[in-house]
Each structure stands twice: as C-alpha cells, then as structure tokens.
PDB file of C-alpha atoms in Angstrom:
ATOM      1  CA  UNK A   1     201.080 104.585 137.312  1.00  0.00           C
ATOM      2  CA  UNK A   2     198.616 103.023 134.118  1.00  0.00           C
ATOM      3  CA  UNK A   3     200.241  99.647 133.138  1.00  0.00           C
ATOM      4  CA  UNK A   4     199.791  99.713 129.538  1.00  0.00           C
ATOM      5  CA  UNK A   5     201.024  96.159 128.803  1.00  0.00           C
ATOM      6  CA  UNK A   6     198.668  93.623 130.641  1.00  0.00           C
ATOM      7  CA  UNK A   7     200.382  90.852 132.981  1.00  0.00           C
ATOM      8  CA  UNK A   8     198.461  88.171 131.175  1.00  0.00           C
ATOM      9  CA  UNK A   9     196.343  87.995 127.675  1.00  0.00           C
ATOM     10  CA  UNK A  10     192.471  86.339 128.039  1.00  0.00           C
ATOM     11  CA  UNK A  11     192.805  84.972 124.191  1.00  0.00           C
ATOM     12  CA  UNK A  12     189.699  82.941 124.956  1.00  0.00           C
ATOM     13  CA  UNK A  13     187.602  86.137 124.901  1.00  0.00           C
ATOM     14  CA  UNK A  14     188.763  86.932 121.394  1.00  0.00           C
ATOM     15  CA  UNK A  15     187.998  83.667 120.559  1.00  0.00           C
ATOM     16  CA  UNK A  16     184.490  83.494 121.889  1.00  0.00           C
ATOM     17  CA  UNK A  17     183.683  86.901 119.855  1.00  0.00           C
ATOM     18  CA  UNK A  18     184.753  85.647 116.604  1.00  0.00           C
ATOM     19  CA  UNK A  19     182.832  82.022 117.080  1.00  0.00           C
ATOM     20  CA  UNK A  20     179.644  84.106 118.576  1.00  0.00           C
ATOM     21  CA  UNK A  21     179.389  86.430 115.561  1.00  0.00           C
ATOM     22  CA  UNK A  22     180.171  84.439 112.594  1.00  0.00           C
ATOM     23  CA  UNK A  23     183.194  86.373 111.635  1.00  0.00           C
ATOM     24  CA  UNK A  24     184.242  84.001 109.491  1.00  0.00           C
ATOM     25  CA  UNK A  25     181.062  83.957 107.102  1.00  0.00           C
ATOM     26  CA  UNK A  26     181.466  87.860 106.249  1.00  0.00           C
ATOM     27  CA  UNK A  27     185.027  87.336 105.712  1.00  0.00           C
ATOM     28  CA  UNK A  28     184.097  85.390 102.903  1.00  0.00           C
ATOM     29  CA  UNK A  29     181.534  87.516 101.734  1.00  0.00           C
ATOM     30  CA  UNK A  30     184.241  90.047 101.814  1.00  0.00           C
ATOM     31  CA  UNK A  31     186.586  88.692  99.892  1.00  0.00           C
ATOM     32  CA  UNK A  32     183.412  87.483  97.513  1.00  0.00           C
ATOM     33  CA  UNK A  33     182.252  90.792  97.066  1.00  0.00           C
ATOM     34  CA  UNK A  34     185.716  92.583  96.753  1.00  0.00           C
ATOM     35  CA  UNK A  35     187.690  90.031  94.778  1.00  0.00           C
ATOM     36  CA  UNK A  36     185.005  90.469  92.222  1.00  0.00           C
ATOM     37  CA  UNK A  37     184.203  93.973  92.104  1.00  0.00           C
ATOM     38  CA  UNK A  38     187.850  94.450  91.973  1.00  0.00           C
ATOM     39  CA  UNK A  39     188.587  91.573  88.697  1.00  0.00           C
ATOM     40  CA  UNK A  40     185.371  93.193  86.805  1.00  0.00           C
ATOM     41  CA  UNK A  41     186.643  96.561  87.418  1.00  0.00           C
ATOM     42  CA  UNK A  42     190.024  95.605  85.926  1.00  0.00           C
ATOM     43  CA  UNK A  43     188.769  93.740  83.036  1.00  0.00           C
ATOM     44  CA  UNK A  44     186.359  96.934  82.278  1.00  0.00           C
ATOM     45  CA  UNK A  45     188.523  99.438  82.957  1.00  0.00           C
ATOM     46  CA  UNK A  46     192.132  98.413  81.606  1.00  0.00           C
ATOM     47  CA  UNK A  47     190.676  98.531  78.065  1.00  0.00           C
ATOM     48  CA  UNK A  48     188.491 101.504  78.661  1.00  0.00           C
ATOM     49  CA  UNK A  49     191.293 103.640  80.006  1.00  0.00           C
ATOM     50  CA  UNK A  50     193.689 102.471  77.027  1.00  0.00           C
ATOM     51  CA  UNK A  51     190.873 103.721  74.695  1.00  0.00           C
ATOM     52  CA  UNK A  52     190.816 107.004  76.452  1.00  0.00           C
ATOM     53  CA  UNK A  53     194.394 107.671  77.011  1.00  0.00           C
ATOM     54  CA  UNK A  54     194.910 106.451  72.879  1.00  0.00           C
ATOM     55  CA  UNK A  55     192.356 108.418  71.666  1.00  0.00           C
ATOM     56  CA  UNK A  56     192.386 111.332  73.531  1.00  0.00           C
ATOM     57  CA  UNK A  57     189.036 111.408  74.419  1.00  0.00           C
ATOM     58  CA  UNK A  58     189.068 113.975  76.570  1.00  0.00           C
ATOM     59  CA  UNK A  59     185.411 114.189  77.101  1.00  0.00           C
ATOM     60  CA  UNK A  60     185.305 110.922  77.863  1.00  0.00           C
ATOM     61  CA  UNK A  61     188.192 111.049  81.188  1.00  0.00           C
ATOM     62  CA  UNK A  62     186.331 114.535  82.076  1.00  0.00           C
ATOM     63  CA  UNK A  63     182.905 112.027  82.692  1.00  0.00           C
ATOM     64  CA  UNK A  64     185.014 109.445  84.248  1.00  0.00           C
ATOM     65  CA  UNK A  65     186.577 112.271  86.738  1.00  0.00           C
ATOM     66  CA  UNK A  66     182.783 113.126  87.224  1.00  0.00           C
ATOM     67  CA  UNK A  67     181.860 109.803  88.229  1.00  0.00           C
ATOM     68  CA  UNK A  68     184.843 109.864  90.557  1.00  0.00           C
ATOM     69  CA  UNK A  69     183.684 112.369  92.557  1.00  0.00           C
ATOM     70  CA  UNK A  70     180.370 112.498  92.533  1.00  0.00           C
ATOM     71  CA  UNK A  71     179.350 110.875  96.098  1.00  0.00           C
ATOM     72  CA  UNK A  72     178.550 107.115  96.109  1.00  0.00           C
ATOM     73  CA  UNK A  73     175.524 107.938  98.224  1.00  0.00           C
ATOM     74  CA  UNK A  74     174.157 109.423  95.308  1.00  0.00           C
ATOM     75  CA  UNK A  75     173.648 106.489  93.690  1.00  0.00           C
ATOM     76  CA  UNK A  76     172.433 104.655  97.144  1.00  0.00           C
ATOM     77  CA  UNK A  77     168.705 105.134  96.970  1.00  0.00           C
ATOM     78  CA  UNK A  78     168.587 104.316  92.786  1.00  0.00           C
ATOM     79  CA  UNK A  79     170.733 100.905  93.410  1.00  0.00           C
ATOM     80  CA  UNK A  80     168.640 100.410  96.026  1.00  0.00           C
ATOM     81  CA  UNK A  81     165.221 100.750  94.068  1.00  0.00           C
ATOM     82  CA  UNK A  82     166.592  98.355  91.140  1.00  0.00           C
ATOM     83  CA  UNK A  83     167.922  95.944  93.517  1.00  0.00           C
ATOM     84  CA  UNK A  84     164.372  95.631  95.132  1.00  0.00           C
ATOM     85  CA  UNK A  85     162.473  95.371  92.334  1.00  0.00           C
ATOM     86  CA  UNK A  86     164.801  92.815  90.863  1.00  0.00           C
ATOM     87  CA  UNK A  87     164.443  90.820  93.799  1.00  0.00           C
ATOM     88  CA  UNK A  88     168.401  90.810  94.256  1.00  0.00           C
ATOM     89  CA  UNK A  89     168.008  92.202  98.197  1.00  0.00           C
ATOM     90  CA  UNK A  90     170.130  89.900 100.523  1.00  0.00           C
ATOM     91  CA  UNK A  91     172.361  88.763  98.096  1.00  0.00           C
ATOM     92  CA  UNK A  92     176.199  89.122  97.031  1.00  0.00           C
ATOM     93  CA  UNK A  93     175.038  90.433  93.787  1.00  0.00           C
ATOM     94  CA  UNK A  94     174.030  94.048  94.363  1.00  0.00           C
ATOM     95  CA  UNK A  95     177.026  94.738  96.380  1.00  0.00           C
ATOM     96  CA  UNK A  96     179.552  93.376  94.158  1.00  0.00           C
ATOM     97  CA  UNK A  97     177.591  95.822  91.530  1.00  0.00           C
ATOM     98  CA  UNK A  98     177.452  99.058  94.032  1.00  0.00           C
ATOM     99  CA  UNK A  99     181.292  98.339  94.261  1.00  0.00           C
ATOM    100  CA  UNK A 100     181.945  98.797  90.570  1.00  0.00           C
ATOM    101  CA  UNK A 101     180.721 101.695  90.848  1.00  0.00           C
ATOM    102  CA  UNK A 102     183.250 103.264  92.915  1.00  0.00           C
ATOM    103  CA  UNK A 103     186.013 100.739  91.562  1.00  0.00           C
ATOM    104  CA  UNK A 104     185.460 101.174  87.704  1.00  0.00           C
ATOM    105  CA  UNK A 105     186.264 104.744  88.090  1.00  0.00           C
ATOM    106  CA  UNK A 106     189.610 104.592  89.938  1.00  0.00           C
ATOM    107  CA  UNK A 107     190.946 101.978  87.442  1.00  0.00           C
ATOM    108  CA  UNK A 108     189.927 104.122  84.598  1.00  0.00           C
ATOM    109  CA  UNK A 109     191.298 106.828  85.909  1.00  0.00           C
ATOM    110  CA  UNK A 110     194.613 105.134  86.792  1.00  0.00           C
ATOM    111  CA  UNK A 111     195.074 103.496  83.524  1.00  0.00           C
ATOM    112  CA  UNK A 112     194.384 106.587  81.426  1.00  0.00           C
ATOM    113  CA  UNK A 113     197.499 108.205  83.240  1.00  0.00           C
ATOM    114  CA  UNK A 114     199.477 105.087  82.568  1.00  0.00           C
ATOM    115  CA  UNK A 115     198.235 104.662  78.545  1.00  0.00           C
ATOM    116  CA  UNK A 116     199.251 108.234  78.448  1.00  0.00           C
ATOM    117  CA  UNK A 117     203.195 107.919  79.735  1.00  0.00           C
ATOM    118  CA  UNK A 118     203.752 104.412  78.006  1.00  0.00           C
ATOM    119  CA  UNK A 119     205.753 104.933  74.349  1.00  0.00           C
ATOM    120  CA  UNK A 120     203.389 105.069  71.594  1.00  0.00           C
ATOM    121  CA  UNK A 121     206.610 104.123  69.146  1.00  0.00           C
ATOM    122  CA  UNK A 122     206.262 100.270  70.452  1.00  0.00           C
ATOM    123  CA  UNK A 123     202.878  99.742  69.682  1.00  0.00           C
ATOM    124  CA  UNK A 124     203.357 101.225  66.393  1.00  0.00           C
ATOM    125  CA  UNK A 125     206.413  99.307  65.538  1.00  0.00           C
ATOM    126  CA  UNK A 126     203.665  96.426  66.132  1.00  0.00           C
ATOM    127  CA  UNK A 127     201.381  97.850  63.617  1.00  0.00           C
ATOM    128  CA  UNK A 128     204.002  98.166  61.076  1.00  0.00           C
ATOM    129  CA  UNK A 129     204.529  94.341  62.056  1.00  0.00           C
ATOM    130  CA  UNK A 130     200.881  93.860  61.102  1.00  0.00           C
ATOM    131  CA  UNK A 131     199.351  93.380  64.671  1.00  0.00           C
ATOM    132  CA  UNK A 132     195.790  94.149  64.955  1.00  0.00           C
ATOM    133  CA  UNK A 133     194.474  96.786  67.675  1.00  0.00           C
ATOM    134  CA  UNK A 134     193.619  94.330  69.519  1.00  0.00           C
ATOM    135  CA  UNK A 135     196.563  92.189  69.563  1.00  0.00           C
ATOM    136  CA  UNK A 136     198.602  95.637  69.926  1.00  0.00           C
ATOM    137  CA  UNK A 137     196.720  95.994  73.109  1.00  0.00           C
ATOM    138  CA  UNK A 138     197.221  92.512  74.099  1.00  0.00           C
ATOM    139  CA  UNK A 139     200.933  91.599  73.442  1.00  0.00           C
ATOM    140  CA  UNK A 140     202.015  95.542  73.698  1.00  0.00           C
ATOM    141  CA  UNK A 141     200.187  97.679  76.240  1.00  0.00           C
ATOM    142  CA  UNK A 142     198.963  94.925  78.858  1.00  0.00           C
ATOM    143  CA  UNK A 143     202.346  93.706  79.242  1.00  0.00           C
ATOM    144  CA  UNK A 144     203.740  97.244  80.045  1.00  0.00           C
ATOM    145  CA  UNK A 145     200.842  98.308  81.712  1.00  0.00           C
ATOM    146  CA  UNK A 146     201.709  95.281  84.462  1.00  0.00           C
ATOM    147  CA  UNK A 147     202.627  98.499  87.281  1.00  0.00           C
ATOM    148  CA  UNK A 148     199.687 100.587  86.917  1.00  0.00           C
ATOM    149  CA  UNK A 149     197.783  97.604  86.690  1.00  0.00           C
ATOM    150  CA  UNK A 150     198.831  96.704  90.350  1.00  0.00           C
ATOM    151  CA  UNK A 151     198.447 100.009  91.700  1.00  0.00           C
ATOM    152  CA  UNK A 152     195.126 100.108  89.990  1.00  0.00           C
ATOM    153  CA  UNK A 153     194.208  96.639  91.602  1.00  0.00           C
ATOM    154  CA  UNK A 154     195.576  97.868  95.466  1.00  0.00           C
ATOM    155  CA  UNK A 155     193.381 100.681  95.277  1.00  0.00           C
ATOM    156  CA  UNK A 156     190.215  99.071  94.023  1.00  0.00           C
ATOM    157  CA  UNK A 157     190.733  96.498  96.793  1.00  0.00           C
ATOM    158  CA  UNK A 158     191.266  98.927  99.377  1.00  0.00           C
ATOM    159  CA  UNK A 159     187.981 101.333  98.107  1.00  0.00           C
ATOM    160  CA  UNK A 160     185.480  98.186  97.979  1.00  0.00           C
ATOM    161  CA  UNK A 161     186.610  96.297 100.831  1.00  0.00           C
ATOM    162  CA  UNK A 162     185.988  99.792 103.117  1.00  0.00           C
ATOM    163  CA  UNK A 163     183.293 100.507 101.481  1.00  0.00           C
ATOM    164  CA  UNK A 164     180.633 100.593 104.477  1.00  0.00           C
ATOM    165  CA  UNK A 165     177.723 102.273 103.307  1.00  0.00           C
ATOM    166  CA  UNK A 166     176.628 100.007 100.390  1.00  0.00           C
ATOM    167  CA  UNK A 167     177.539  96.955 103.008  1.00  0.00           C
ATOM    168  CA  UNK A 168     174.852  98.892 105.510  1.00  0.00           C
ATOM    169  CA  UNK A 169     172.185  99.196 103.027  1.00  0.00           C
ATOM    170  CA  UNK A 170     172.201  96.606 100.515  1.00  0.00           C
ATOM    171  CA  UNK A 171     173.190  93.538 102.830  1.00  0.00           C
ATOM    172  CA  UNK A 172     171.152  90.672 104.153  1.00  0.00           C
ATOM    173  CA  UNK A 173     171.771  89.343 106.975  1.00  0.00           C
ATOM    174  CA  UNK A 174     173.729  86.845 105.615  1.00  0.00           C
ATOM    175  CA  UNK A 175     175.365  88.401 103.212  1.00  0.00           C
ATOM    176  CA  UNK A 176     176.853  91.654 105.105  1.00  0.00           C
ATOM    177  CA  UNK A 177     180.377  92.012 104.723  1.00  0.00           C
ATOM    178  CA  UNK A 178     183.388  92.175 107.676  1.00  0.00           C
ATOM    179  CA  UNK A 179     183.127  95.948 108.313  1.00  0.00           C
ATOM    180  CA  UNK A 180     179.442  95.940 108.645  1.00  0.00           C
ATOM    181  CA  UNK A 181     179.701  93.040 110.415  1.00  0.00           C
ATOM    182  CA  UNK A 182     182.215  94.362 113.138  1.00  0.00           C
ATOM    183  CA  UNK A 183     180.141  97.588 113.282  1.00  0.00           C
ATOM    184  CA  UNK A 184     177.084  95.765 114.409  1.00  0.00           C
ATOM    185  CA  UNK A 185     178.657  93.451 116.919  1.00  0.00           C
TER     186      UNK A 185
END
C-alpha cells in the first residue's frame, strides 16, 4: 500500500529552496505592493462610494460595475506602454498602480452597497447639529462604515496579492512579487 505520511521530514530541503531563491525579498515586495494598492484603494474608494451611494449616481456605480468587469488584461499592454515610456519598468511603482486598478473597483463597489443600507436619519440629525459634509462623513459614515470597510479591505488584499499577470509583466527582476516568484522557481 502508498504510505501517505512520510517516516521522516527532510526540512533542510525546504530550507535550501527558500535561501536559493530569495523568497524572502518578494515577500516584501508583496506586502509593498499589496499593502499599498490596498490603503490607496481604501482612501479613494471609501469616499467615492459614499458619494455614489448618497447621491444616487447611478451612472456613476453602472461605470464602476464596468470597470469591474472589464478584464484586467485589457489594460495590460496600455500600463505597459506608459510604464515604459516613463521609465518606471522594474520598479514597485507600476504594480502598486496596475493593482488599483482592480482594487479601486471592488472597494467602490462594496462601499456603495454599504452607504446605501446605513440610516440616512443619523447623518442628518448631524446636519441639523451643523456638521459640515465633510465632517458628516467623517464622525458619521466612517465610523459605521467600520464592517464594510473590512470586508472591503480582505478582498482588495486577496485580489492584488493573487494578482499574477501584472506581477508577470510589469516586474523586474527584483521587484517580482511571491506568486511570480514561486511560479518561476
């Protein structure tokens, strides 16, 4: 019969493959390029989906649901062109950018959904109480917003750090990120 558990673990292998390929570079450039495409996407998209959800710009979540789906290969070859002439190739910068563009989306589109279920009678008891829009947003919606603001953050973490593609094409070698880095070992 297959044993399926082995009699005895060879750990030093493991260890030899992480020290041979540098894992521990492109798990910083992971976190790098996710931990910021994920806090710009939440500091864009928070306000924009309260705007959307509290003005019922329709229009405006129809183009967001666009930019959702439309395939982020689609913008590949454009990025790519920019990114070149700019001079930006091999650097954290136009990955961290490519990942906003899938992240940016999917917070917008979470937080419109929230905006829309939260109680519009608090934030205009705040009016009343002479708060600005802004500190309305601020002091009401943020802090009630704290939920989809998590769920919002999970899945804009989870879509840039799998992201593969823009990894593939817009990476140096220096600056590739874990999953392209474990596809190429």
């Amino acid at each position: 019969p297959p044993i399926l558990i082995p009699e005895r673990f060879a750990w030093k292998n493991y260890a030899s493959v992480i020290e041979s390929n540098r894992f521990g570079l492109f798990f910083v450039n992971s976190l790098i390029v996710t931990g910021s495409a994920t806090l710009l996407a939440l500091a864009i998209g928070v306000p924009a989906g309260y705007g959307i959800a509290r003005m019922k710009a329709v229009k405006a979540a129809v183009i967001v649901l666009i930019a959702r789906m439309t395939p982020g290969l689609s913008y590949l070859i454009p990025l790519f062109l920019i990114f070149q002439w700019l001079g930006l190739m091999g650097t954290l910068l136009p990955q961290i950018i490519a990942h906003l563009v899938i992240t940016v989306p999917i917070v917008i589109w979470i937080m419109i959904g929230y905006f829309e279920t939260t109680p519009m009678e608090l934030e205009e008891a705040a009016v009343i109480d002479g708060a600005t829009r802004w500190q309305v947003f601020r002091h009401v919606a943020l802090p009630i917003a704290k939920p989809g603001m998590a769920v919002a953050f999970i899945l804009a973490v989870i879509f840039s750090w799998n992201n593969f593609v823009f990894g593939v094409v817009l990476a140096g070698r220096e600056t590739r990120t874990l999953p392209v880095a474990v596809y190429n070992m």
